[in-house]
Amino acid sequence: MKNIAVWGFSWVPAFAHGLVRDLRVRWALEEAGLAYESRWIDPAQRHSPAYRRKHPFGLVPAVEADGATLVESGAIVYAVAEQSPALLPAERRIETLTWMFSALNTVEPPLWNLFVIDRLHGDEPWAALRRPGAVEEARARLAALADTLDGREYLLDRFGAADILMVTALRFVRHTALVAEFPSLDDYVKRCEARPAFQAALRNQLAGYMRHAPAAA
Ligand SMILES: N[C@@H](CCC(=O)N[C@@H](CS)C(=O)NCC(=O)O)C(=O)O
């Protein structure tokens, strides 16, 4: 992959800082040692014809590389991992892919659901009714994941692409104490977030928001 540009939103509210899914793409690129530039789309322009030509659903992230445009954060992390034996070791390929899919399809949905209830609809009457069930669904998924991670540093025997997707999914409930209920999970998230590549990715995402922040009234 060459001439890589990562598209993220130019600005999001503070509760979404460090959660928008271009973070996982930046993290993978940093881990793989691939240089990239940042491009910022104003959220109000995400359905403009120009941006929809990059992303059919008007979402972020999108990545331009080698003259092509990639979308879907999981697919982009996979494409980056293909360039990096450290992220996707040949001998652990299927297990890595299995955990990448688990992060996106099994763990992320209940956590994202809770994030949407709390952060996007918290003031609506139905949110209070739906929340307890959503918390239990999230907790059950986290409990099972915590069992898997008990005694392990990473999902597989070393850090890889699946951990990038899993940790960025777990961050969706950082506004709750759910992850902290499970010491093996809490340690896992902290261990992964301490990686210099994660810190660089986060810095790059936040720098974009700071640069484009609306002027104070
Ligand atoms: N499955 C997609 C989801 C992308 C997605 O929902 N991105 C959010 C930001 S994290 C977005 O663009 N939201 C704007 C919207 O929903 O209109 C992926 O993983 O790339």
Short mmCIF file of C-alpha atoms and ligand atoms in Angstrom, two decimals:
data_model
loop_
_atom_site.label_atom_id
_atom_site.label_comp_id
_atom_site.label_asym_id
_atom_site.label_seq_id
_atom_site.Cartn_x
_atom_site.Cartn_y
_atom_site.Cartn_z
CA MET A 1 0.00 0.00 0.00
CA LYS A 2 1.33 3.41 -0.99
CA ASN A 3 0.06 6.98 -1.07
CA ILE A 4 -2.39 6.26 1.72
CA ALA A 5 -4.96 8.86 2.82
CA VAL A 6 -7.36 8.17 5.69
CA TRP A 7 -10.71 9.97 5.67
CA GLY A 8 -12.28 10.82 9.03
CA PHE A 9 -14.77 13.43 10.20
CA SER A 10 -13.36 16.92 10.58
CA TRP A 11 -15.21 17.37 13.85
CA VAL A 12 -17.36 15.30 16.20
CA PRO A 13 -18.72 16.04 19.69
CA ALA A 14 -16.33 15.37 22.56
CA PHE A 15 -18.12 12.18 23.61
CA ALA A 16 -17.11 10.65 20.27
CA HIS A 17 -13.45 11.68 20.38
CA GLY A 18 -11.32 8.56 20.19
CA LEU A 19 -14.28 6.41 19.14
CA VAL A 20 -14.81 7.22 15.47
CA ARG A 21 -13.83 4.20 13.45
CA ASP A 22 -11.02 5.82 11.49
CA LEU A 23 -9.10 5.34 14.76
CA ARG A 24 -8.79 1.60 14.16
CA VAL A 25 -7.49 2.20 10.64
CA ARG A 26 -4.93 4.72 11.88
CA TRP A 27 -3.88 2.29 14.61
CA ALA A 28 -3.36 -0.54 12.11
CA LEU A 29 -1.33 1.73 9.82
CA GLU A 30 0.82 2.89 12.74
CA GLU A 31 1.41 -0.71 13.84
CA ALA A 32 2.31 -1.70 10.28
CA GLY A 33 4.69 1.25 9.92
CA LEU A 34 2.85 2.55 6.85
CA ALA A 35 2.87 6.31 6.35
CA TYR A 36 -0.48 7.97 5.74
CA GLU A 37 -2.04 11.37 5.38
CA SER A 38 -5.29 12.49 6.96
CA ARG A 39 -8.25 13.88 5.03
CA TRP A 40 -11.23 15.35 6.82
CA ILE A 41 -14.83 15.37 5.68
CA ASP A 42 -17.24 17.77 7.35
CA PRO A 43 -20.01 15.50 8.75
CA ALA A 44 -22.55 17.80 7.07
CA GLN A 45 -20.95 16.92 3.71
CA ARG A 46 -20.89 13.16 4.19
CA HIS A 47 -23.76 12.62 1.76
CA SER A 48 -22.42 15.02 -0.85
CA PRO A 49 -22.01 13.43 -4.29
CA ALA A 50 -18.23 13.89 -4.07
CA TYR A 51 -17.91 12.02 -0.78
CA ARG A 52 -20.50 9.38 -1.73
CA ARG A 53 -18.25 8.54 -4.66
CA LYS A 54 -15.66 7.51 -2.05
CA HIS A 55 -18.03 5.84 0.42
CA PRO A 56 -21.33 4.46 -0.87
CA PHE A 57 -23.02 5.01 2.52
CA GLY A 58 -21.46 8.38 3.34
CA LEU A 59 -19.65 7.04 6.41
CA VAL A 60 -16.11 7.16 7.72
CA PRO A 61 -13.59 5.72 7.47
CA ALA A 62 -12.66 5.61 3.82
CA VAL A 63 -9.10 5.08 2.70
CA GLU A 64 -7.52 6.02 -0.59
CA ALA A 65 -4.47 3.98 -1.48
CA ASP A 66 -2.74 3.00 -4.70
CA GLY A 67 -5.43 4.88 -6.64
CA ALA A 68 -8.30 2.82 -5.16
CA THR A 69 -10.78 3.64 -2.39
CA LEU A 70 -11.41 1.20 0.46
CA VAL A 71 -14.33 1.33 2.90
CA GLU A 72 -15.47 -0.62 5.98
CA SER A 73 -13.10 -0.32 8.90
CA GLY A 74 -12.76 -4.09 9.30
CA ALA A 75 -11.94 -4.59 5.64
CA ILE A 76 -9.46 -1.73 5.72
CA VAL A 77 -7.72 -3.10 8.83
CA TYR A 78 -7.57 -6.45 7.04
CA ALA A 79 -6.04 -4.83 3.93
CA VAL A 80 -3.43 -3.13 6.11
CA ALA A 81 -2.77 -6.36 8.03
CA GLU A 82 -2.12 -8.13 4.74
CA GLN A 83 0.93 -5.89 4.47
CA SER A 84 2.15 -6.73 7.95
CA PRO A 85 3.12 -10.23 9.15
CA ALA A 86 3.08 -8.83 12.69
CA LEU A 87 -0.63 -8.00 12.42
CA LEU A 88 -1.65 -11.08 10.42
CA PRO A 89 0.92 -13.88 10.85
CA ALA A 90 0.64 -16.50 8.10
CA GLU A 91 0.48 -19.34 10.62
CA ARG A 92 -2.39 -17.71 12.57
CA ARG A 93 -4.31 -16.37 9.61
CA ILE A 94 -7.65 -18.12 10.12
CA GLU A 95 -7.63 -17.60 13.88
CA THR A 96 -6.85 -13.93 13.38
CA LEU A 97 -9.68 -13.58 10.86
CA THR A 98 -12.04 -15.43 13.19
CA TRP A 99 -11.32 -12.99 16.00
CA MET A 100 -11.57 -10.02 13.64
CA PHE A 101 -15.06 -11.15 12.68
CA SER A 102 -15.93 -11.83 16.32
CA ALA A 103 -14.90 -8.33 17.28
CA LEU A 104 -17.01 -6.77 14.52
CA ASN A 105 -20.01 -9.10 14.44
CA THR A 106 -20.34 -10.54 17.93
CA VAL A 107 -18.84 -8.09 20.42
CA GLU A 108 -19.30 -4.71 18.75
CA PRO A 109 -23.11 -4.87 18.13
CA PRO A 110 -24.29 -5.02 21.78
CA LEU A 111 -21.68 -2.45 22.84
CA TRP A 112 -22.56 -0.11 19.98
CA ASN A 113 -26.24 -0.55 20.83
CA LEU A 114 -25.58 0.66 24.37
CA PHE A 115 -23.51 3.56 23.07
CA VAL A 116 -26.36 4.60 20.77
CA ILE A 117 -28.91 4.40 23.58
CA ASP A 118 -26.81 6.36 26.06
CA ARG A 119 -25.00 8.85 23.89
CA LEU A 120 -27.32 9.46 20.95
CA HIS A 121 -30.78 8.96 22.51
CA GLY A 122 -30.17 9.32 26.26
CA ASP A 123 -32.85 12.00 26.64
CA GLU A 124 -35.62 10.01 24.97
CA PRO A 125 -38.17 8.21 27.14
CA TRP A 126 -37.73 4.86 25.41
CA ALA A 127 -34.01 4.87 26.22
CA ALA A 128 -34.63 4.42 29.94
CA LEU A 129 -36.91 1.45 29.21
CA ARG A 130 -34.55 -0.24 26.77
CA ARG A 131 -31.31 0.41 28.67
CA PRO A 132 -31.40 -2.34 31.34
CA GLY A 133 -31.83 -5.06 28.74
CA ALA A 134 -29.10 -3.56 26.58
CA VAL A 135 -26.72 -3.45 29.56
CA GLU A 136 -27.36 -7.13 30.27
CA GLU A 137 -26.74 -8.06 26.64
CA ALA A 138 -23.46 -6.15 26.67
CA ARG A 139 -22.43 -7.58 30.04
CA ALA A 140 -23.06 -11.17 28.92
CA ARG A 141 -20.86 -10.69 25.84
CA LEU A 142 -18.13 -9.05 27.90
CA ALA A 143 -18.24 -11.83 30.52
CA ALA A 144 -17.63 -14.46 27.85
CA LEU A 145 -14.81 -12.44 26.31
CA ALA A 146 -13.28 -11.91 29.77
CA ASP A 147 -13.25 -15.69 30.28
CA THR A 148 -11.42 -16.11 26.99
CA LEU A 149 -8.85 -13.46 27.90
CA ASP A 150 -8.25 -14.75 31.41
CA GLY A 151 -4.54 -15.60 31.61
CA ARG A 152 -3.85 -14.22 28.12
CA GLU A 153 -2.26 -10.95 27.05
CA TYR A 154 -3.96 -10.84 23.66
CA LEU A 155 -6.66 -12.69 21.72
CA LEU A 156 -3.96 -14.86 20.17
CA ASP A 157 -0.43 -15.51 21.39
CA ARG A 158 0.72 -12.01 20.41
CA PHE A 159 -0.78 -8.66 19.53
CA GLY A 160 -2.42 -8.59 16.09
CA ALA A 161 -5.13 -7.13 13.86
CA ALA A 162 -7.92 -8.76 15.87
CA ASP A 163 -6.85 -6.87 19.00
CA ILE A 164 -7.14 -3.57 17.13
CA LEU A 165 -10.75 -4.31 16.23
CA MET A 166 -11.61 -5.76 19.63
CA VAL A 167 -10.18 -2.90 21.68
CA THR A 168 -11.76 -0.24 19.50
CA ALA A 169 -15.10 -2.07 19.91
CA LEU A 170 -14.67 -2.24 23.70
CA ARG A 171 -14.06 1.50 23.78
CA PHE A 172 -17.69 2.10 22.75
CA VAL A 173 -18.74 1.49 26.37
CA ARG A 174 -15.97 3.50 27.98
CA HIS A 175 -18.69 5.80 29.39
CA THR A 176 -19.79 2.90 31.61
CA ALA A 177 -17.96 0.75 34.19
CA LEU A 178 -18.80 -2.44 32.28
CA VAL A 179 -15.28 -3.27 31.08
CA ALA A 180 -13.85 -2.48 34.54
CA GLU A 181 -16.14 -5.19 35.99
CA PHE A 182 -13.85 -7.74 34.36
CA PRO A 183 -10.18 -7.42 35.40
CA SER A 184 -8.90 -9.53 32.48
CA LEU A 185 -10.70 -7.24 30.03
CA ASP A 186 -9.72 -4.06 31.77
CA ASP A 187 -6.05 -5.07 31.78
CA TYR A 188 -6.27 -6.12 28.14
CA VAL A 189 -7.69 -2.78 27.01
CA LYS A 190 -5.11 -0.84 29.02
CA ARG A 191 -2.26 -3.03 27.72
CA CYS A 192 -3.30 -2.46 24.11
CA GLU A 193 -4.01 1.25 24.55
CA ALA A 194 -0.52 1.72 26.02
CA ARG A 195 1.03 0.75 22.69
CA PRO A 196 2.84 3.66 21.01
CA ALA A 197 0.94 2.97 17.77
CA PHE A 198 -2.41 3.40 19.50
CA GLN A 199 -1.25 6.61 21.12
CA ALA A 200 -0.04 7.98 17.78
CA ALA A 201 -3.32 7.05 16.09
CA LEU A 202 -5.34 8.74 18.80
CA ARG A 203 -3.16 11.86 18.64
CA ASN A 204 -3.66 12.09 14.90
CA GLN A 205 -7.42 11.73 15.14
CA LEU A 206 -7.74 14.28 17.94
CA ALA A 207 -5.41 16.73 16.18
CA GLY A 208 -7.89 16.86 13.30
CA TYR A 209 -10.79 17.68 15.62
CA MET A 210 -8.79 20.40 17.34
CA ARG A 211 -7.84 21.95 14.01
CA HIS A 212 -11.44 22.01 12.79
CA ALA A 213 -13.24 22.77 16.08
CA PRO A 214 -16.02 25.35 15.64
CA ALA A 215 -15.06 28.73 17.07
CA ALA A 216 -16.52 29.34 20.55
CA ALA A 217 -19.67 31.49 20.52
N1 LIG B 1 -19.44 -0.74 9.41
C1 LIG B 1 -18.86 0.55 9.15
C2 LIG B 1 -19.52 1.57 10.05
C3 LIG B 1 -19.02 2.96 9.73
C4 LIG B 1 -19.73 3.99 10.59
O1 LIG B 1 -20.87 3.80 11.05
N2 LIG B 1 -19.06 5.13 10.78
C5 LIG B 1 -19.63 6.18 11.59
C6 LIG B 1 -18.52 6.85 12.38
S1 LIG B 1 -17.75 5.71 13.48
C7 LIG B 1 -20.27 7.20 10.68
O2 LIG B 1 -19.72 7.53 9.65
N3 LIG B 1 -21.45 7.72 11.08
C8 LIG B 1 -22.17 8.70 10.34
C9 LIG B 1 -23.58 8.30 10.06
O3 LIG B 1 -24.06 7.30 10.65
O4 LIG B 1 -24.22 8.95 9.23
C10 LIG B 1 -17.34 0.51 9.38
O5 LIG B 1 -16.93 -0.24 10.26
O6 LIG B 1 -16.60 1.21 8.68
#
